[in-house]
Tab-separated table of C-alpha atoms and ligand atoms in Angstrom:
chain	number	residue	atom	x	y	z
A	161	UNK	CA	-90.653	35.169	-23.568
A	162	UNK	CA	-88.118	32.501	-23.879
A	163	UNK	CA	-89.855	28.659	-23.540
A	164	UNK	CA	-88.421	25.744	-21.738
A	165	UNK	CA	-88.180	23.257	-24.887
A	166	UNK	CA	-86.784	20.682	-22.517
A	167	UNK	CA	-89.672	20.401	-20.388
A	168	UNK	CA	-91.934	20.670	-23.175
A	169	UNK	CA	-90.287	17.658	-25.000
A	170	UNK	CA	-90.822	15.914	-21.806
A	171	UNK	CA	-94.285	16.674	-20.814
A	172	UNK	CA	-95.009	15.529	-24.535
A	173	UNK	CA	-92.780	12.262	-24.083
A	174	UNK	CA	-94.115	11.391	-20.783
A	175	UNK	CA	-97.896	11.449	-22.770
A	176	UNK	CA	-97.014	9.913	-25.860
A	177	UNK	CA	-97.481	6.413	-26.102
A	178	UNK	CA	-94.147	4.276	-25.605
A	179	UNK	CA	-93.541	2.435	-29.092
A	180	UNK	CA	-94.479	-0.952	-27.355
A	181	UNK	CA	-98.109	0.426	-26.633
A	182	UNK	CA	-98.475	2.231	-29.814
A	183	UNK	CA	-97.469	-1.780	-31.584
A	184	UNK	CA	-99.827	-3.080	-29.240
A	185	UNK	CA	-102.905	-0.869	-29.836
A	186	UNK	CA	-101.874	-1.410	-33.553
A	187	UNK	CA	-101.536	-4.707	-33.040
A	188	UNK	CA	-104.949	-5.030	-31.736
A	189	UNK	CA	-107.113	-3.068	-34.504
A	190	UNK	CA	-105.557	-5.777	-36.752
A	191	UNK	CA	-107.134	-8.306	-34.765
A	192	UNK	CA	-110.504	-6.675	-34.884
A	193	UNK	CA	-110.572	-6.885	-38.221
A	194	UNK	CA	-109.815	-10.195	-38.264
A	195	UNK	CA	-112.514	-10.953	-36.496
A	196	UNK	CA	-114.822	-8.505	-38.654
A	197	UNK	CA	-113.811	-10.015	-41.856
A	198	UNK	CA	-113.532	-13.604	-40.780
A	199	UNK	CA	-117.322	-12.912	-39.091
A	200	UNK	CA	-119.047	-11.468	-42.598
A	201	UNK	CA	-117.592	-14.654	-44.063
A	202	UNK	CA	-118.842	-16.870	-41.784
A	203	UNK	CA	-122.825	-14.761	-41.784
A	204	UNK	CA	-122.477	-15.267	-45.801
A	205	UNK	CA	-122.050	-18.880	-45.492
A	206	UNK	CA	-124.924	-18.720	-42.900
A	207	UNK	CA	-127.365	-17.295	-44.689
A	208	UNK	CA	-126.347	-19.633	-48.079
A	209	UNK	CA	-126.552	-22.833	-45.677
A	210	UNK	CA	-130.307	-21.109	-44.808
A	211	UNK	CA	-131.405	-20.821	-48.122
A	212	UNK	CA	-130.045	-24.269	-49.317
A	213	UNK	CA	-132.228	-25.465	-45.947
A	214	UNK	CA	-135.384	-23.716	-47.187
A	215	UNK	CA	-135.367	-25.835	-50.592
A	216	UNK	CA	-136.601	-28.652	-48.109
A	217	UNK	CA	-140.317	-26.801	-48.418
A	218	UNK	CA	-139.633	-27.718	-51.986
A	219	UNK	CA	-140.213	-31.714	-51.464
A	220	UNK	CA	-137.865	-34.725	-51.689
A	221	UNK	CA	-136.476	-34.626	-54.760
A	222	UNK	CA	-135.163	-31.088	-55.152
A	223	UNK	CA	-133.521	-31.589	-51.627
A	224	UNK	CA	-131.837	-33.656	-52.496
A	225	UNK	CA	-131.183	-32.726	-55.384
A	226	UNK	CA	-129.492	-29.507	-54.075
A	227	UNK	CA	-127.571	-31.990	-51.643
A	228	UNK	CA	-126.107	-33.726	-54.454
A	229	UNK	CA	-125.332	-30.145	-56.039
A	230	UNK	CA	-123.082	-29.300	-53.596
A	231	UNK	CA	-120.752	-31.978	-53.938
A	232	UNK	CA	-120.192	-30.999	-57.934
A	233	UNK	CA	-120.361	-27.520	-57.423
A	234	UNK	CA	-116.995	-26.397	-59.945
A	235	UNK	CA	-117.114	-29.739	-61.953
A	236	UNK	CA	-115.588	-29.955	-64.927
A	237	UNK	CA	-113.109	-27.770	-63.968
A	238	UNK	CA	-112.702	-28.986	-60.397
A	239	UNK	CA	-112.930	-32.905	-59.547
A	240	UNK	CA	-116.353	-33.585	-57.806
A	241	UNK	CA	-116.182	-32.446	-53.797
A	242	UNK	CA	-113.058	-30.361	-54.525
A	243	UNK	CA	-115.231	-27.425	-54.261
A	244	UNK	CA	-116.855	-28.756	-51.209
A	245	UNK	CA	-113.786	-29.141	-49.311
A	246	UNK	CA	-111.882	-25.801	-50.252
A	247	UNK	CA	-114.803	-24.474	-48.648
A	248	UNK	CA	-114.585	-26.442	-45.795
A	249	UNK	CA	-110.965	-25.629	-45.221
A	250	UNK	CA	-111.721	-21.639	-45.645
A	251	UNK	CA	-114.492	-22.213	-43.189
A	252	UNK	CA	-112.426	-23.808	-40.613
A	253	UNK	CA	-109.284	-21.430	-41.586
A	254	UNK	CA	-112.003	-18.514	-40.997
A	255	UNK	CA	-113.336	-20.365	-37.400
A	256	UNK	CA	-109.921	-20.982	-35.950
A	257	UNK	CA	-108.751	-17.087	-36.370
A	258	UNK	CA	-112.156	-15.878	-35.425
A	259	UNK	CA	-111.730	-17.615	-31.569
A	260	UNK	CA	-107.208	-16.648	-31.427
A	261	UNK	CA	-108.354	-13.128	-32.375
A	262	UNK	CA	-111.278	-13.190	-29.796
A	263	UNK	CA	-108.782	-15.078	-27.079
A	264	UNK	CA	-105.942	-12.592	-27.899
A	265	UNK	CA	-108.157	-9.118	-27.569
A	266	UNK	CA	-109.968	-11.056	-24.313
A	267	UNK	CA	-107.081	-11.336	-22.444
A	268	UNK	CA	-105.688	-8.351	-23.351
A	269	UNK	CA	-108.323	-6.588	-22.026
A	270	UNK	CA	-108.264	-8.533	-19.417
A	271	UNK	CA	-104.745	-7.362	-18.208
A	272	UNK	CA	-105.114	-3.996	-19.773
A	273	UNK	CA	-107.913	-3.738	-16.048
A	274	UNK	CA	-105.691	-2.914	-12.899
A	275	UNK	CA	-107.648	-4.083	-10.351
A	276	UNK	CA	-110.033	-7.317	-10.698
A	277	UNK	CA	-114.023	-5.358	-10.525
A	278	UNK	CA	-115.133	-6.185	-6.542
A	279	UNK	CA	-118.767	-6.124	-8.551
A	280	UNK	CA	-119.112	-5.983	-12.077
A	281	UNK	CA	-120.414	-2.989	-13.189
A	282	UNK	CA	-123.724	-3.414	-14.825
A	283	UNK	CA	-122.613	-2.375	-18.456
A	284	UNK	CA	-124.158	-3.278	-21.492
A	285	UNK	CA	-120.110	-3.676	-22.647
A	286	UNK	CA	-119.304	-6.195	-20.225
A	287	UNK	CA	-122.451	-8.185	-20.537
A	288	UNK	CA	-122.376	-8.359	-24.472
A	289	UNK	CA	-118.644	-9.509	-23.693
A	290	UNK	CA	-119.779	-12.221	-21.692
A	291	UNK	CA	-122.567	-13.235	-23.543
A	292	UNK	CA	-120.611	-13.445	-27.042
A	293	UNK	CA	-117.628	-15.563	-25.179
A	294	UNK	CA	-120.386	-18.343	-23.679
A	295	UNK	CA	-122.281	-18.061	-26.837
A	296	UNK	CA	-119.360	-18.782	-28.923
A	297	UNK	CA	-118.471	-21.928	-27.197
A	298	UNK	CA	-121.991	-23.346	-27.361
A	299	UNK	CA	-122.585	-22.401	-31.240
A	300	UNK	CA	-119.016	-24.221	-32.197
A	301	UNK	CA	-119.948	-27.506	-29.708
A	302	UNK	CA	-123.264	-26.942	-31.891
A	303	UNK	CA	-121.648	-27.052	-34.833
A	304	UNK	CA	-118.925	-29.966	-33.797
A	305	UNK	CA	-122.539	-31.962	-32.815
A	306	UNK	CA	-123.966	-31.135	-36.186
A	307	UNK	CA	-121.502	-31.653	-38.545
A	308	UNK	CA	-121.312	-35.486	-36.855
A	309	UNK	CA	-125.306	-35.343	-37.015
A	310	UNK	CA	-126.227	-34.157	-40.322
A	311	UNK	CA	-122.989	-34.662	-42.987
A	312	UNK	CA	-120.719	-37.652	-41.347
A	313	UNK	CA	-124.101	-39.313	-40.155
A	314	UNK	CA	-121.708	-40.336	-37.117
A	315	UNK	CA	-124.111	-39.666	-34.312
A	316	UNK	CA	-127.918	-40.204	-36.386
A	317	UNK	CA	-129.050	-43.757	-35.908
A	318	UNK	CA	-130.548	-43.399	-39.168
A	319	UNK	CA	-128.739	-41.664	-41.278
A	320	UNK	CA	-128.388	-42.598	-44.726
A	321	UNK	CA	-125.666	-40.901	-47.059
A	322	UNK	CA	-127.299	-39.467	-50.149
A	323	UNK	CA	-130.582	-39.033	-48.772
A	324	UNK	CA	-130.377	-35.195	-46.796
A	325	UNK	CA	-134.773	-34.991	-46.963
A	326	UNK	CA	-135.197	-38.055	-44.977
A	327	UNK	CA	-132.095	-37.584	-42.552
A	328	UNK	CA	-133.738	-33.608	-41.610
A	329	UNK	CA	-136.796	-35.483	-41.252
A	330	UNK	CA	-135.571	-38.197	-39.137
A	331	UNK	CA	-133.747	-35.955	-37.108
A	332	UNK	CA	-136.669	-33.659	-35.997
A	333	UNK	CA	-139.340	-36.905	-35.761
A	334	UNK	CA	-141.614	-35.801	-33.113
A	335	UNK	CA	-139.833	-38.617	-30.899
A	336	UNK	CA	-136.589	-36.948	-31.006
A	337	UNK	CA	-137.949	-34.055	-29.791
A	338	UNK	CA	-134.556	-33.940	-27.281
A	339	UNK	CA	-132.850	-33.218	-30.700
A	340	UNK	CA	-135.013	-30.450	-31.507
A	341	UNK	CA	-134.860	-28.572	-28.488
A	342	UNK	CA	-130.951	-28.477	-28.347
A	343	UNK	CA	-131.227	-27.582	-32.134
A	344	UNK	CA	-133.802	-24.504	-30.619
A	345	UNK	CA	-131.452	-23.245	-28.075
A	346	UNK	CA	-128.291	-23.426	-30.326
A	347	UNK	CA	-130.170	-21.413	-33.102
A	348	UNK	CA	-131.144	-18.741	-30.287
A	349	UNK	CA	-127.705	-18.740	-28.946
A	350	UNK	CA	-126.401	-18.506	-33.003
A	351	UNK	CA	-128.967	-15.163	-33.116
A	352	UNK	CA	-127.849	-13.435	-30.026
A	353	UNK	CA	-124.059	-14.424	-31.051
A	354	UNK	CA	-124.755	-12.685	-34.645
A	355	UNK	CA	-126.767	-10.024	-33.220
A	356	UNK	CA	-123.554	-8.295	-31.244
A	357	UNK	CA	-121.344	-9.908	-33.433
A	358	UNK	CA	-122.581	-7.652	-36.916
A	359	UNK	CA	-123.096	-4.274	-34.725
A	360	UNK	CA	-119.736	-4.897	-33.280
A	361	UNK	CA	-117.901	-5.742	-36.810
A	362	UNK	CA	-120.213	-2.416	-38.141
A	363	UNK	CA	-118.583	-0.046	-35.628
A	364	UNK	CA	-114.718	-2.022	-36.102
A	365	UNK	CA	-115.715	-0.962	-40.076
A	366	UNK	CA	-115.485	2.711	-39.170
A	367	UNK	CA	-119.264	3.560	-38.254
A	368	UNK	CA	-119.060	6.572	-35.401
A	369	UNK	CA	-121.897	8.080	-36.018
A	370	UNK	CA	-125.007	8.218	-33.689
A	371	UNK	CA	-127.624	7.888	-36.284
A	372	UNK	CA	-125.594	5.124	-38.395
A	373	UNK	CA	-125.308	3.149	-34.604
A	374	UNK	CA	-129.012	3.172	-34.215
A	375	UNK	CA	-128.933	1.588	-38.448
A	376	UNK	CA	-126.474	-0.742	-37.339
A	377	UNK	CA	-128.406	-2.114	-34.165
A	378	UNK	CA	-131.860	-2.568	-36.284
A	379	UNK	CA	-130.496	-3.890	-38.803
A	380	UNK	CA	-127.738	-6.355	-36.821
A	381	UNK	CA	-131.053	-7.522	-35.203
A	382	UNK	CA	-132.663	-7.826	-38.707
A	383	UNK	CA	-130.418	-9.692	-39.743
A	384	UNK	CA	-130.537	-11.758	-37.012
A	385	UNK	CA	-133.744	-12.460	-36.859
A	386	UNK	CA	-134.040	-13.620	-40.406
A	387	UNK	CA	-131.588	-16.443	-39.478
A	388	UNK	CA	-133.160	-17.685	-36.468
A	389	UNK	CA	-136.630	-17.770	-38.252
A	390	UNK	CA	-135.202	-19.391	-41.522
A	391	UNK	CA	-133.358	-22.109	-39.894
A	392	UNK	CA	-136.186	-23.040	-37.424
A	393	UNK	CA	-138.594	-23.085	-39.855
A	394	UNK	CA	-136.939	-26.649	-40.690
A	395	UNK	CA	-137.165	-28.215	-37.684
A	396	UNK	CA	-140.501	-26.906	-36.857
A	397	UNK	CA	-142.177	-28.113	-40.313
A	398	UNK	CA	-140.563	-31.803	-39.773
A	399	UNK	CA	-142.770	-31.638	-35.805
A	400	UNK	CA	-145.733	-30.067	-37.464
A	401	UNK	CA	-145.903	-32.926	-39.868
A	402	UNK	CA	-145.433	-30.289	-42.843
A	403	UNK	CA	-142.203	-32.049	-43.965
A	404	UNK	CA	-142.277	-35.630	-43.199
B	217	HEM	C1	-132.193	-26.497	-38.234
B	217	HEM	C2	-131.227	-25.886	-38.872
B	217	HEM	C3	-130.257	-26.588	-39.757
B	217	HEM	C4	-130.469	-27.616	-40.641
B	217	HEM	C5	-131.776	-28.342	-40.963
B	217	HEM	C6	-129.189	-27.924	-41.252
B	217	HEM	C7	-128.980	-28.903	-42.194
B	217	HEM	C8	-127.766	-29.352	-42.635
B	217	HEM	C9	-127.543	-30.492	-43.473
B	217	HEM	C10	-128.631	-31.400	-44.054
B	217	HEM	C11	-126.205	-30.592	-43.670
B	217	HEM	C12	-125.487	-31.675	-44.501
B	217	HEM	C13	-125.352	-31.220	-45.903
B	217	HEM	C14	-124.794	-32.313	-46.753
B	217	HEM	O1	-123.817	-32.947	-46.343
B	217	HEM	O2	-125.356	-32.523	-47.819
B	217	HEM	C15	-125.572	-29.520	-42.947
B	217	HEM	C16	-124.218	-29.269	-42.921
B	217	HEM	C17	-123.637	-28.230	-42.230
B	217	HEM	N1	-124.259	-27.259	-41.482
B	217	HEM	FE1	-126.232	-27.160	-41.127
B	217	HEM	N2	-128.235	-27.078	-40.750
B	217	HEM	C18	-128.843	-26.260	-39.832
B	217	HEM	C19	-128.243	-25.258	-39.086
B	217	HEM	C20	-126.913	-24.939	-39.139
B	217	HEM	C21	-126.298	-23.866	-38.398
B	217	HEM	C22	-127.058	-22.913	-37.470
B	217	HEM	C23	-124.979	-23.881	-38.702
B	217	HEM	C24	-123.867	-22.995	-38.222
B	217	HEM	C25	-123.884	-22.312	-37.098
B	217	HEM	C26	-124.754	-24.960	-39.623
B	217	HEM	C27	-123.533	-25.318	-40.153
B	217	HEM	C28	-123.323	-26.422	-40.966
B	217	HEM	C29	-122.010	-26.836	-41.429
B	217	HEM	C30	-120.688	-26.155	-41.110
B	217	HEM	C31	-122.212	-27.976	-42.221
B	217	HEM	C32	-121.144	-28.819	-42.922
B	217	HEM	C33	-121.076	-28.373	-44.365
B	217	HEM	C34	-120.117	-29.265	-45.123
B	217	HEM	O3	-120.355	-30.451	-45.240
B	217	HEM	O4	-119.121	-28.737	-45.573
B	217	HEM	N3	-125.958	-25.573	-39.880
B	217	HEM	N4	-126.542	-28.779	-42.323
């Protein structure tokens, strides 16, 4: 039986991705990994900044001890803060393509929806969505607040360069318990951010399978939860009295 290439080669054209789509979808898997790579850097600098935090159990001294540290961290080799600052600029380098990728696959999918939702559908997809764009903006105004707080001393009445023990100690004084509480909520907002942020990076990583999805969840949440504990452990110890 003879077959009609012609409309063959058309069905198959007419289902085929044009090349503009095919760039696009390309396109976009590029930016999820952007946004996976640029997130594990930005957990491994969390959890280092945690662990540098914890040394406050250890008293005054090694504190700030650890605080000085940092600033000679390469030296010889480097001049003192060099170190300090190439991190800096990787972190911000790592921040700033984190939020175009997150913008640029947003509003894509955005546009990619015909027909604005009447309701939104009750979907854990769109509510993770949500909750990772509004959590993003409050962890970097968090982090724009505590940068100026804690390491330019801009916005800390007392603040004294040099001395990191007694400016975390100031800080969380009992009477600035205002300070505390937005340092709470940020934290919280930081877990829940991380939480869908490593699952989601997990799956961009290749992960398909049902049994490594259910790893991935426990252990984003882990993970997670590790952070949130470890970093308000600080603030918590200075309104206990334990580190005053
Ligand atoms: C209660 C929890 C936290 C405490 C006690 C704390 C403490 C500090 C201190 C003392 C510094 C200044 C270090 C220095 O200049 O010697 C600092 C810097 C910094 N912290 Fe935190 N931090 C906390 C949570 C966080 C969180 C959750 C993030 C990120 C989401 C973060 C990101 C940063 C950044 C980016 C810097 C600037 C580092 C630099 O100077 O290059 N911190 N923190």
């Amino acid at each position: 039986m003879a077959v009609d290439t012609t409309t063959t080669r058309k069905a198959a054209a007419a289902k085929a991705p044009a090349p503009a789509d095919k760039a696009r979808r390309r396109s976009s898997v590029a930016l999820k990994f952007l946004m996976a790579g640029t997130g594990i850097l930005l957990v491994l600098f969390l959890f280092a900044h945690m662990i540098g935090n914890l040394k406050i159990f250890f008293g005054e001294e090694t504190f700030d001890h650890y605080a000085h540290w940092l600033r000679t961290i390469g030296t010889p080799l480097l001049p003192d803060e060099w170190y300090l600052w190439i991190q800096r600029g990787g972190l911000t380098l790592a921040v700033v393509a984190h939020i175009y990728a997150a913008t640029v696959l947003a509003i894509r999918a955005r546009k990619a929806r015909p027909v604005k939702y009447a309701h939104r559908p009750k979907v854990q997809g769109s509510y993770a969505a949500r909750t990772m764009r509004w959590g993003g903006v409050i962890v970097l105004l968090f982090v724009i607040y505590h940068i100026l707080d804690l390491t330019t001393l801009t916005l800390n009445p007392n603040g004294v360069h040099g001395e990191a023990y007694r400016n975390v100690a100031e800080d969380f004084a009992p009477g600035r318990w205002y300070v505390t509480l937005f340092y709470v909520v940020s934290i919280v907002a930081v877990g829940f951010h991380l939480r869908h942020g490593i699952w989601s990076a997990v799956r961009t990583l290749g992960q398909q399978t049902q049994r490594g999805e259910r790893i991935a969840r426990a252990s984003a949440l882990a993970l997670s939860l590790v952070l949130v504990v470890g970093y308000l452990s600080v603030p918590f110890a200075v309104t206990i009295g334990l580190v005053d």
